[in-house]
Tab-separated table of C-alpha atoms in Angstrom:
chain	number	residue	atom	x	y	z
U	1	MET	CA	7.115	-4.950	-23.189
U	2	SER	CA	4.567	-7.613	-23.412
U	3	CYS	CA	1.482	-6.086	-24.882
U	4	LEU	CA	-0.937	-4.651	-22.475
U	5	PRO	CA	-4.532	-4.885	-23.640
U	6	SER	CA	-7.389	-2.762	-22.465
U	7	LEU	CA	-8.110	-2.625	-18.795
U	8	ILE	CA	-11.804	-3.168	-19.601
U	9	THR	CA	-13.106	-6.728	-19.249
U	10	ASN	CA	-16.471	-8.527	-19.189
U	11	THR	CA	-16.123	-10.177	-15.783
U	12	ALA	CA	-14.246	-9.802	-12.538
U	13	GLU	CA	-12.444	-13.036	-13.161
U	14	GLU	CA	-10.994	-11.674	-16.483
U	15	GLY	CA	-10.207	-8.413	-14.719
U	16	TYR	CA	-8.224	-10.419	-12.140
U	17	LYS	CA	-6.168	-11.972	-15.026
U	18	VAL	CA	-5.311	-8.488	-16.195
U	19	ALA	CA	-4.207	-7.605	-12.643
U	20	ILE	CA	-1.882	-10.608	-12.688
U	21	LYS	CA	-0.592	-9.558	-16.007
U	22	LEU	CA	0.052	-6.075	-14.827
U	23	SER	CA	1.905	-7.545	-11.805
U	24	ARG	CA	4.132	-9.647	-14.038
U	25	MET	CA	4.946	-6.905	-16.488
U	26	ALA	CA	6.978	-4.816	-14.079
U	27	VAL	CA	9.032	-7.883	-13.221
U	28	LYS	CA	9.741	-8.601	-16.862
U	29	MET	CA	10.724	-5.045	-17.522
U	30	THR	CA	13.091	-5.017	-14.691
U	31	GLN	CA	14.533	-8.487	-15.355
U	32	PRO	CA	13.944	-9.187	-19.150
U	33	ASP	CA	15.985	-12.321	-19.207
U	34	ASP	CA	13.629	-15.322	-19.256
U	35	ALA	CA	16.067	-17.817	-17.809
U	36	SER	CA	17.065	-15.569	-14.897
U	37	ARG	CA	13.364	-15.122	-13.983
U	38	GLU	CA	12.696	-18.802	-14.315
U	39	LYS	CA	15.699	-19.567	-12.047
U	40	MET	CA	14.133	-17.434	-9.346
U	41	ARG	CA	10.763	-19.156	-9.382
U	42	PRO	CA	11.414	-21.731	-6.627
U	43	ASP	CA	12.633	-18.899	-4.488
U	44	TYR	CA	9.206	-17.269	-4.314
U	45	ALA	CA	6.891	-20.149	-5.197
U	46	ASN	CA	7.958	-22.116	-2.130
U	47	ASN	CA	8.299	-19.081	0.272
U	48	ALA	CA	5.235	-17.969	2.090
U	49	ASP	CA	6.280	-14.371	2.674
U	50	SER	CA	7.132	-13.982	-1.035
U	51	LEU	CA	3.711	-15.370	-2.050
U	52	ILE	CA	1.980	-12.954	0.416
U	53	GLN	CA	3.855	-10.037	-1.243
U	54	VAL	CA	2.853	-11.278	-4.746
U	55	SER	CA	-0.744	-11.238	-3.581
U	56	LEU	CA	-0.292	-7.596	-2.282
U	57	VAL	CA	0.924	-6.557	-5.715
U	58	VAL	CA	-2.005	-8.305	-7.438
U	59	ALA	CA	-4.389	-6.743	-4.865
U	60	THR	CA	-3.079	-3.207	-5.719
U	61	ASN	CA	-3.388	-3.844	-9.419
U	62	PHE	CA	-6.885	-5.303	-9.050
U	63	ASN	CA	-7.951	-2.219	-7.227
U	64	THR	CA	-7.168	-0.313	-10.372
U	65	VAL	CA	-8.748	-2.810	-12.801
U	66	ALA	CA	-11.876	-3.173	-10.686
U	67	LYS	CA	-12.387	0.543	-10.626
U	68	ALA	CA	-11.758	0.843	-14.436
U	69	ASN	CA	-14.637	-1.608	-14.976
U	70	ASN	CA	-16.947	0.146	-12.364
U	71	TYR	CA	-16.770	-3.008	-10.469
U	72	TRP	CA	-18.593	-4.894	-13.165
U	73	ARG	CA	-21.805	-3.494	-11.679
U	74	ASP	CA	-23.233	-2.075	-14.848
O	1	MET	CA	-8.239	-20.497	-11.402
O	2	SER	CA	-10.778	-21.004	-8.595
O	3	CYS	CA	-13.909	-19.187	-9.701
O	4	LEU	CA	-14.302	-15.595	-8.752
O	5	PRO	CA	-17.896	-14.777	-8.189
O	6	SER	CA	-19.314	-11.301	-8.283
O	7	LEU	CA	-17.712	-8.666	-6.040
O	8	ILE	CA	-21.235	-7.508	-5.036
O	9	THR	CA	-22.454	-8.928	-1.689
O	10	ASN	CA	-25.352	-8.347	0.693
O	11	THR	CA	-23.278	-7.538	3.810
O	12	ALA	CA	-19.886	-6.244	4.848
O	13	GLU	CA	-19.196	-9.678	6.323
O	14	GLU	CA	-19.833	-11.419	2.913
O	15	GLY	CA	-17.614	-8.768	1.297
O	16	TYR	CA	-14.819	-9.510	3.709
O	17	LYS	CA	-14.979	-13.080	2.618
O	18	VAL	CA	-14.635	-12.136	-0.973
O	19	ALA	CA	-11.629	-10.106	0.015
O	20	ILE	CA	-10.064	-13.266	1.664
O	21	LYS	CA	-10.800	-15.229	-1.522
O	22	LEU	CA	-9.118	-12.561	-3.750
O	23	SER	CA	-6.125	-12.690	-1.446
O	24	ARG	CA	-5.763	-16.491	-1.773
O	25	MET	CA	-6.367	-16.512	-5.509
O	26	ALA	CA	-3.005	-14.856	-6.278
O	27	VAL	CA	-1.197	-17.340	-4.025
O	28	LYS	CA	-2.930	-20.340	-5.829
O	29	MET	CA	-2.140	-18.943	-9.209
O	30	THR	CA	1.525	-18.464	-8.234
O	31	GLN	CA	1.893	-21.795	-6.471
O	32	PRO	CA	-0.780	-24.081	-7.937
O	33	ASP	CA	0.451	-27.172	-6.157
O	34	ASP	CA	-1.809	-27.869	-3.118
O	35	ALA	CA	0.734	-29.918	-1.226
O	36	SER	CA	3.418	-27.134	-1.563
O	37	ARG	CA	1.039	-24.517	-0.232
O	38	GLU	CA	-0.114	-26.741	2.659
O	39	LYS	CA	3.482	-27.303	3.667
O	40	MET	CA	4.148	-23.658	3.945
O	41	ARG	CA	1.137	-23.143	6.213
O	42	PRO	CA	2.946	-23.525	9.551
O	43	ASP	CA	5.577	-20.988	8.206
O	44	TYR	CA	3.100	-18.092	8.063
O	45	ALA	CA	0.319	-19.209	10.523
O	46	ASN	CA	2.769	-19.092	13.364
O	47	ASN	CA	4.794	-16.001	12.395
O	48	ALA	CA	3.493	-12.658	13.493
O	49	ASP	CA	5.045	-10.753	10.730
O	50	SER	CA	3.667	-12.977	8.067
O	51	LEU	CA	0.161	-12.761	9.522
O	52	ILE	CA	0.392	-8.989	9.626
O	53	GLN	CA	1.267	-8.989	5.998
O	54	VAL	CA	-1.639	-11.307	5.195
O	55	SER	CA	-3.806	-8.755	6.798
O	56	LEU	CA	-2.452	-5.992	4.724
O	57	VAL	CA	-3.330	-7.934	1.507
O	58	VAL	CA	-6.871	-8.637	2.765
O	59	ALA	CA	-7.186	-4.892	3.817
O	60	THR	CA	-6.115	-3.838	0.176
O	61	ASN	CA	-8.718	-6.197	-1.307
O	62	PHE	CA	-11.308	-5.233	1.094
O	63	ASN	CA	-10.813	-1.573	0.103
O	64	THR	CA	-11.722	-2.707	-3.439
O	65	VAL	CA	-14.712	-4.905	-2.455
O	66	ALA	CA	-16.181	-2.263	-0.051
O	67	LYS	CA	-16.024	0.387	-2.674
O	68	ALA	CA	-17.717	-1.936	-5.154
O	69	ASN	CA	-20.604	-2.332	-2.678
O	70	ASN	CA	-20.776	1.358	-1.991
O	71	TYR	CA	-19.809	0.357	1.577
O	72	TRP	CA	-23.194	-1.396	1.952
O	73	ARG	CA	-24.733	2.097	2.666
O	74	ASP	CA	-27.552	1.677	0.106
P	1	MET	CA	-15.470	-15.448	11.728
P	2	SER	CA	-15.839	-12.790	14.453
P	3	CYS	CA	-18.953	-10.876	13.416
P	4	LEU	CA	-18.257	-7.773	11.361
P	5	PRO	CA	-20.840	-4.981	12.188
P	6	SER	CA	-21.630	-2.205	9.829
P	7	LEU	CA	-18.705	0.020	8.508
P	8	ILE	CA	-20.880	3.072	9.381
P	9	THR	CA	-20.115	4.789	12.741
P	10	ASN	CA	-20.932	7.963	14.339
P	11	THR	CA	-17.462	9.269	14.947
P	12	ALA	CA	-13.980	8.934	13.461
P	13	GLU	CA	-12.731	7.343	16.810
P	14	GLU	CA	-15.382	4.572	16.433
P	15	GLY	CA	-14.467	4.154	12.807
P	16	TYR	CA	-10.813	3.680	13.906
P	17	LYS	CA	-11.938	0.860	16.149
P	18	VAL	CA	-13.676	-0.756	13.209
P	19	ALA	CA	-10.490	-0.534	11.220
P	20	ILE	CA	-8.572	-2.164	14.118
P	21	LYS	CA	-11.304	-5.004	14.119
P	22	LEU	CA	-10.922	-5.405	10.343
P	23	SER	CA	-7.101	-5.779	10.735
P	24	ARG	CA	-7.436	-8.451	13.443
P	25	MET	CA	-10.097	-10.405	11.514
P	26	ALA	CA	-7.733	-11.498	8.773
P	27	VAL	CA	-5.307	-12.685	11.398
P	28	LYS	CA	-7.871	-14.748	13.360
P	29	MET	CA	-9.117	-16.239	10.011
P	30	THR	CA	-5.584	-17.284	9.098
P	31	GLN	CA	-4.625	-18.470	12.613
P	32	PRO	CA	-7.840	-19.450	14.314
P	33	ASP	CA	-6.098	-20.897	17.324
P	34	ASP	CA	-6.314	-18.516	20.259
P	35	ALA	CA	-3.364	-19.971	22.089
P	36	SER	CA	-1.115	-19.779	18.945
P	37	ARG	CA	-1.988	-16.126	18.407
P	38	GLU	CA	-1.452	-15.197	22.122
P	39	LYS	CA	1.943	-16.930	22.024
P	40	MET	CA	3.052	-14.570	19.160
P	41	ARG	CA	1.938	-11.526	20.935
P	42	PRO	CA	5.464	-10.700	22.508
P	43	ASP	CA	6.975	-11.195	19.085
P	44	TYR	CA	5.243	-8.276	17.559
P	45	ALA	CA	4.299	-6.149	20.513
P	46	ASN	CA	7.928	-5.626	21.370
P	47	ASN	CA	9.233	-5.283	17.869
P	48	ALA	CA	9.285	-1.738	16.260
P	49	ASP	CA	9.147	-3.019	12.776
P	50	SER	CA	6.230	-5.300	13.434
P	51	LEU	CA	4.295	-2.484	15.149
P	52	ILE	CA	5.011	-0.221	12.172
P	53	GLN	CA	3.512	-2.868	9.825
P	54	VAL	CA	0.448	-3.288	12.220
P	55	SER	CA	-0.075	0.481	11.791
P	56	LEU	CA	0.165	0.158	8.046
P	57	VAL	CA	-2.652	-2.466	7.945
P	58	VAL	CA	-4.825	-0.303	10.211
P	59	ALA	CA	-4.174	2.809	8.094
P	60	THR	CA	-5.233	0.827	4.948
P	61	ASN	CA	-8.467	-0.305	6.720
P	62	PHE	CA	-9.079	3.194	8.117
P	63	ASN	CA	-8.853	4.544	4.570
P	64	THR	CA	-11.784	2.246	3.653
P	65	VAL	CA	-13.859	2.984	6.794
P	66	ALA	CA	-13.358	6.749	6.620
P	67	LYS	CA	-14.474	6.792	3.096
P	68	ALA	CA	-17.547	4.647	3.863
P	69	ASN	CA	-18.437	7.377	6.390
P	70	ASN	CA	-17.818	10.218	4.073
P	71	TYR	CA	-15.087	11.206	6.572
P	72	TRP	CA	-17.712	12.082	9.101
P	73	ARG	CA	-18.202	15.446	7.387
P	74	ASP	CA	-21.992	15.155	7.021
M	1	MET	CA	-7.372	4.981	23.193
M	2	SER	CA	-5.842	8.451	22.826
M	3	CYS	CA	-8.658	10.647	21.627
M	4	LEU	CA	-9.069	11.098	17.837
M	5	PRO	CA	-10.257	14.541	16.938
M	6	SER	CA	-12.001	15.441	13.674
M	7	LEU	CA	-10.226	14.569	10.411
M	8	ILE	CA	-11.073	17.989	9.213
M	9	THR	CA	-8.389	20.589	9.542
M	10	ASN	CA	-7.744	24.107	8.284
M	11	THR	CA	-4.429	23.502	6.509
M	12	ALA	CA	-2.388	20.619	4.873
M	13	GLU	CA	0.117	20.881	7.676
M	14	GLU	CA	-2.413	20.413	10.385
M	15	GLY	CA	-3.765	17.465	8.376
M	16	TYR	CA	-0.322	15.996	8.252
M	17	LYS	CA	-0.206	16.043	12.049
M	18	VAL	CA	-3.480	14.261	12.173
M	19	ALA	CA	-1.929	11.566	9.780
M	20	ILE	CA	0.955	11.220	12.246
M	21	LYS	CA	-1.428	10.893	15.122
M	22	LEU	CA	-3.474	8.193	13.248
M	23	SER	CA	-0.166	6.330	12.703
M	24	ARG	CA	0.766	6.398	16.283
M	25	MET	CA	-2.637	5.327	17.541
M	26	ALA	CA	-2.365	1.828	16.175
M	27	VAL	CA	0.995	1.347	17.759
M	28	LYS	CA	-0.213	2.576	21.189
M	29	MET	CA	-3.334	0.293	20.947
M	30	THR	CA	-1.180	-2.686	20.044
M	31	GLN	CA	1.574	-1.910	22.645
M	32	PRO	CA	-0.172	0.234	25.398
M	33	ASP	CA	2.814	0.173	27.769
M	34	ASP	CA	4.634	3.530	27.451
M	35	ALA	CA	7.949	2.164	28.801
M	36	SER	CA	7.998	-0.767	26.267
M	37	ARG	CA	7.383	1.649	23.383
M	38	GLU	CA	9.957	4.127	24.606
M	39	LYS	CA	12.548	1.280	24.796
M	40	MET	CA	11.952	0.475	21.109
M	41	ARG	CA	12.549	4.059	20.016
M	42	PRO	CA	16.232	3.814	19.236
M	43	ASP	CA	15.521	0.600	17.244
M	44	TYR	CA	13.549	2.481	14.554
M	45	ALA	CA	14.784	6.053	14.974
M	46	ASN	CA	18.220	4.951	13.980
M	47	ASN	CA	17.307	2.457	11.350
M	48	ALA	CA	16.751	3.684	7.793
M	49	ASP	CA	14.376	0.936	6.748
M	50	SER	CA	12.191	1.382	9.803
M	51	LEU	CA	11.965	5.260	9.140
M	52	ILE	CA	11.094	4.507	5.577
M	53	GLN	CA	8.164	2.211	6.584
M	54	VAL	CA	7.042	4.939	9.197
M	55	SER	CA	6.831	7.255	6.278
M	56	LEU	CA	4.734	4.724	4.361
M	57	VAL	CA	2.208	4.547	7.181
M	58	VAL	CA	1.999	8.265	7.471
M	59	ALA	CA	1.604	8.551	3.658
M	60	THR	CA	-1.283	6.085	3.801
M	61	ASN	CA	-3.005	8.031	6.544
M	62	PHE	CA	-2.283	11.366	4.860
M	63	ASN	CA	-3.970	10.051	1.729
M	64	THR	CA	-7.156	9.553	3.885
M	65	VAL	CA	-6.895	12.859	5.698
M	66	ALA	CA	-6.175	14.901	2.508
M	67	LYS	CA	-9.264	13.420	0.780
M	68	ALA	CA	-11.360	14.144	3.856
M	69	ASN	CA	-10.421	17.861	3.569
M	70	ASN	CA	-10.912	17.893	-0.160
M	71	TYR	CA	-7.095	18.594	-0.416
M	72	TRP	CA	-7.629	21.995	1.236
M	73	ARG	CA	-8.648	23.291	-2.261
M	74	ASP	CA	-11.943	24.898	-1.072
K	1	MET	CA	8.144	20.570	11.409
K	2	SER	CA	9.474	21.763	8.090
K	3	CYS	CA	6.741	23.941	6.551
K	4	LEU	CA	4.263	22.050	4.266
K	5	PRO	CA	3.155	24.275	1.473
K	6	SER	CA	-0.078	23.843	-0.481
K	7	LEU	CA	-0.545	20.497	-2.235
K	8	ILE	CA	-1.688	22.339	-5.331
K	9	THR	CA	1.015	22.824	-7.970
K	10	ASN	CA	1.172	23.957	-11.603
K	11	THR	CA	2.789	20.863	-13.061
K	12	ALA	CA	3.095	17.149	-12.350
K	13	GLU	CA	6.771	17.628	-11.857
K	14	GLU	CA	6.247	20.168	-9.141
K	15	GLY	CA	3.654	17.834	-7.578
K	16	TYR	CA	6.258	15.090	-7.499
K	17	LYS	CA	8.580	17.340	-5.568
K	18	VAL	CA	5.816	17.800	-2.987
K	19	ALA	CA	5.365	14.117	-2.828
K	20	ILE	CA	9.109	13.804	-2.002
K	21	LYS	CA	8.778	16.531	0.566
K	22	LEU	CA	5.886	14.755	2.237
K	23	SER	CA	7.888	11.529	2.366
K	24	ARG	CA	10.856	13.236	4.075
K	25	MET	CA	8.690	14.955	6.608
K	26	ALA	CA	7.623	11.800	8.382
K	27	VAL	CA	11.199	10.784	8.665
K	28	LYS	CA	12.343	14.172	10.038
K	29	MET	CA	9.524	14.125	12.550
K	30	THR	CA	10.503	10.713	13.722
K	31	GLN	CA	14.181	11.344	13.824
K	32	PRO	CA	14.544	15.077	14.218
K	33	ASP	CA	18.369	14.926	14.762
K	34	ASP	CA	20.094	16.045	11.387
K	35	ALA	CA	23.327	14.270	12.164
K	36	SER	CA	21.575	10.968	12.910
K	37	ARG	CA	19.721	11.056	9.644
K	38	GLU	CA	22.792	11.993	7.666
K	39	LYS	CA	24.654	9.061	9.228
K	40	MET	CA	21.998	6.624	7.948
K	41	ARG	CA	22.213	8.077	4.387
K	42	PRO	CA	24.743	5.459	3.038
K	43	ASP	CA	22.601	2.711	4.518
K	44	TYR	CA	19.699	3.344	2.294
K	45	ALA	CA	21.306	5.099	-0.657
K	46	ASN	CA	23.402	2.064	-1.435
K	47	ASN	CA	20.786	-0.465	-0.752
K	48	ALA	CA	18.478	-1.543	-3.552
K	49	ASP	CA	15.675	-2.789	-1.257
K	50	SER	CA	15.699	0.490	0.741
K	51	LEU	CA	15.571	2.576	-2.448
K	52	ILE	CA	12.606	0.532	-3.736
K	53	GLN	CA	10.738	1.225	-0.435
K	54	VAL	CA	11.544	4.877	-0.678
K	55	SER	CA	10.016	4.748	-4.142
K	56	LEU	CA	6.842	3.151	-2.702
K	57	VAL	CA	6.455	5.933	-0.185
K	58	VAL	CA	6.808	8.552	-2.892
K	59	ALA	CA	4.287	6.730	-5.057
K	60	THR	CA	1.802	6.755	-2.239
K	61	ASN	CA	2.253	10.416	-1.581
K	62	PHE	CA	2.201	11.180	-5.312
K	63	ASN	CA	-1.194	9.398	-5.559
K	64	THR	CA	-2.531	11.891	-2.998
K	65	VAL	CA	-0.885	14.982	-4.623
K	66	ALA	CA	-1.936	14.045	-8.198
K	67	LYS	CA	-5.489	13.645	-7.178
K	68	ALA	CA	-5.405	16.958	-5.280
K	69	ASN	CA	-4.336	18.561	-8.511
K	70	ASN	CA	-7.004	16.673	-10.607
K	71	TYR	CA	-3.996	15.104	-12.397
K	72	TRP	CA	-3.124	18.394	-13.894
K	73	ARG	CA	-5.871	17.755	-16.491
K	74	ASP	CA	-7.529	21.112	-16.136
T	1	MET	CA	15.327	15.475	-11.825
T	2	SER	CA	14.650	13.731	-15.012
T	3	CYS	CA	11.818	15.531	-16.722
T	4	LEU	CA	8.303	14.273	-15.881
T	5	PRO	CA	5.980	14.533	-18.835
T	6	SER	CA	2.218	14.744	-18.606
T	7	LEU	CA	0.451	11.875	-16.811
T	8	ILE	CA	-1.927	11.812	-19.689
T	9	THR	CA	-1.306	9.163	-22.366
T	10	ASN	CA	-3.174	7.667	-25.383
T	11	THR	CA	-3.062	4.016	-24.285
T	12	ALA	CA	-2.854	1.927	-21.065
T	13	GLU	CA	0.595	0.631	-22.320
T	14	GLU	CA	1.952	4.182	-22.545
T	15	GLY	CA	0.406	4.895	-19.099
T	16	TYR	CA	2.309	1.815	-17.721
T	17	LYS	CA	5.565	3.294	-19.027
T	18	VAL	CA	4.852	6.518	-17.200
T	19	ALA	CA	4.228	4.474	-14.012
T	20	ILE	CA	7.699	2.853	-14.567
T	21	LYS	CA	9.265	6.256	-15.054
T	22	LEU	CA	7.555	7.595	-11.815
T	23	SER	CA	8.923	4.584	-9.933
T	24	ARG	CA	12.520	5.145	-11.165
T	25	MET	CA	12.387	8.963	-10.503
T	26	ALA	CA	12.245	8.513	-6.746
T	27	VAL	CA	15.281	6.214	-6.832
T	28	LYS	CA	17.311	8.581	-8.957
T	29	MET	CA	16.519	11.478	-6.744
T	30	THR	CA	17.588	9.542	-3.563
T	31	GLN	CA	20.707	8.019	-5.229
T	32	PRO	CA	21.706	10.513	-8.055
T	33	ASP	CA	24.991	8.762	-8.863
T	34	ASP	CA	24.503	6.597	-11.919
T	35	ALA	CA	27.442	4.301	-11.131
T	36	SER	CA	26.169	3.518	-7.611
T	37	ARG	CA	22.727	2.637	-9.017
T	38	GLU	CA	24.198	0.585	-11.796
T	39	LYS	CA	26.268	-1.273	-9.160
T	40	MET	CA	23.101	-2.342	-7.367
T	41	ARG	CA	21.309	-3.609	-10.332
T	42	PRO	CA	22.253	-7.333	-9.918
T	43	ASP	CA	21.138	-7.092	-6.385
T	44	TYR	CA	17.491	-6.551	-7.219
T	45	ALA	CA	17.331	-7.873	-10.839
T	46	ASN	CA	18.207	-11.422	-9.550
T	47	ASN	CA	16.343	-11.330	-6.248
T	48	ALA	CA	12.650	-12.458	-6.274
T	49	ASP	CA	11.555	-10.462	-3.316
T	50	SER	CA	13.123	-7.267	-4.657
T	51	LEU	CA	11.370	-7.690	-8.107
T	52	ILE	CA	8.099	-8.192	-6.334
T	53	GLN	CA	8.534	-4.993	-4.410
T	54	VAL	CA	9.442	-3.189	-7.679
T	55	SER	CA	6.145	-4.462	-9.026
T	56	LEU	CA	4.346	-3.027	-6.081
T	57	VAL	CA	5.751	0.391	-6.613
T	58	VAL	CA	4.818	0.302	-10.259
T	59	ALA	CA	1.269	-0.871	-9.321
T	60	THR	CA	0.911	2.084	-6.981
T	61	ASN	CA	1.984	4.473	-9.510
T	62	PHE	CA	-0.053	2.784	-12.213
T	63	ASN	CA	-3.129	3.273	-9.968
T	64	THR	CA	-2.416	6.992	-10.175
T	65	VAL	CA	-1.813	7.195	-13.863
T	66	ALA	CA	-4.723	4.921	-14.762
T	67	LYS	CA	-7.137	7.189	-12.870
T	68	ALA	CA	-5.520	10.350	-14.356
T	69	ASN	CA	-6.584	8.886	-17.748
T	70	ASN	CA	-9.950	7.740	-16.665
T	71	TYR	CA	-8.811	4.233	-17.372
T	72	TRP	CA	-8.528	5.022	-21.075
T	73	ARG	CA	-12.314	4.370	-21.204
T	74	ASP	CA	-13.183	7.647	-22.974
């Protein structure tokens, strides 16, 4: 598994990147072959519905990361 | 990445705009080409099911932003 | 954007209406043309799967609004 | 709108019924015509994927109702 | 409705079973006919996308049950 | 059911593995036949939309596990 760093970040923008990373990790663990994943890229990168679902996954992970960081309020 | 400002806003309406921004950021990071995204616009803007899913993504992000702002109760 | 009032309401039923409003706002912001949205209405209002997804969006927004109101327990 | 009672119930089972009611309310508000909804019933009641999505909506609403009731722990 | 016991369990594994039960309850209440449900079983039990959605429903319910039990930390 | 260990882990990375395990458990319980599941593997491992939904399930479970561990902040 690609190494998952701490959920704690300095800014919301860094936290968003962790949410992206978390979203990709599950895909990599389910389809570990790099070439297979790369081959699917045009399928979702040019499909509006796929991109909307990608955004839903990131939103779910960002919900977790933002809470972990107390919404960077402190 | 388009710059993500603070999650903290003065009003619920501003918070909703941040939720929209968060929803678009994941799409832009997955499909960074502006022309490719613009080309897909009619696909989802005229499709009821796509628009419903867009609203689900925004709802998920607004859940995060609203909590970050203590629901603008303070 | 159609104006978003406070998330705070007197009753659960009013809160549910705010959840409906939040769900519609994302659709309106993505497809601002009234005629285009109206044209899609039969597509989702007569399709069971679309209506179920509409209900998922409202449920997600109601989760936020209900929490904002401390579940109208006070 | 069909009247929404309090989210607070005596038991988890009653709370589950409120979650079902919340799930149906959004459908009724989007398609208020009783005959139209009844006509769609076989579409989702005999379709595994539709039933799974129904269950997702109820799960999302039950998450809200259960929290409102402090999980009936008190 | 099949009887819903308490959400409180002794272990995470028992809690997971309650999440499964909650997920099935909504399906049973929407399609109460046992034979109709049984007939659909091959449709989802041999379809990867259906099984993934089943898992999403269970995950949503487990989120509720786990919180109800304070994550079995006590 | 494959045995579910504690939700409590030492690191976020271990917690992510528990989220993966939780996601797989619901699938195994719905389709207990190992050969049937193995046969479906190419269906989802080579389909972008399936992989995105897998990631949504894991994100939902990771939300639970991360909270259980107080986001590994302690």
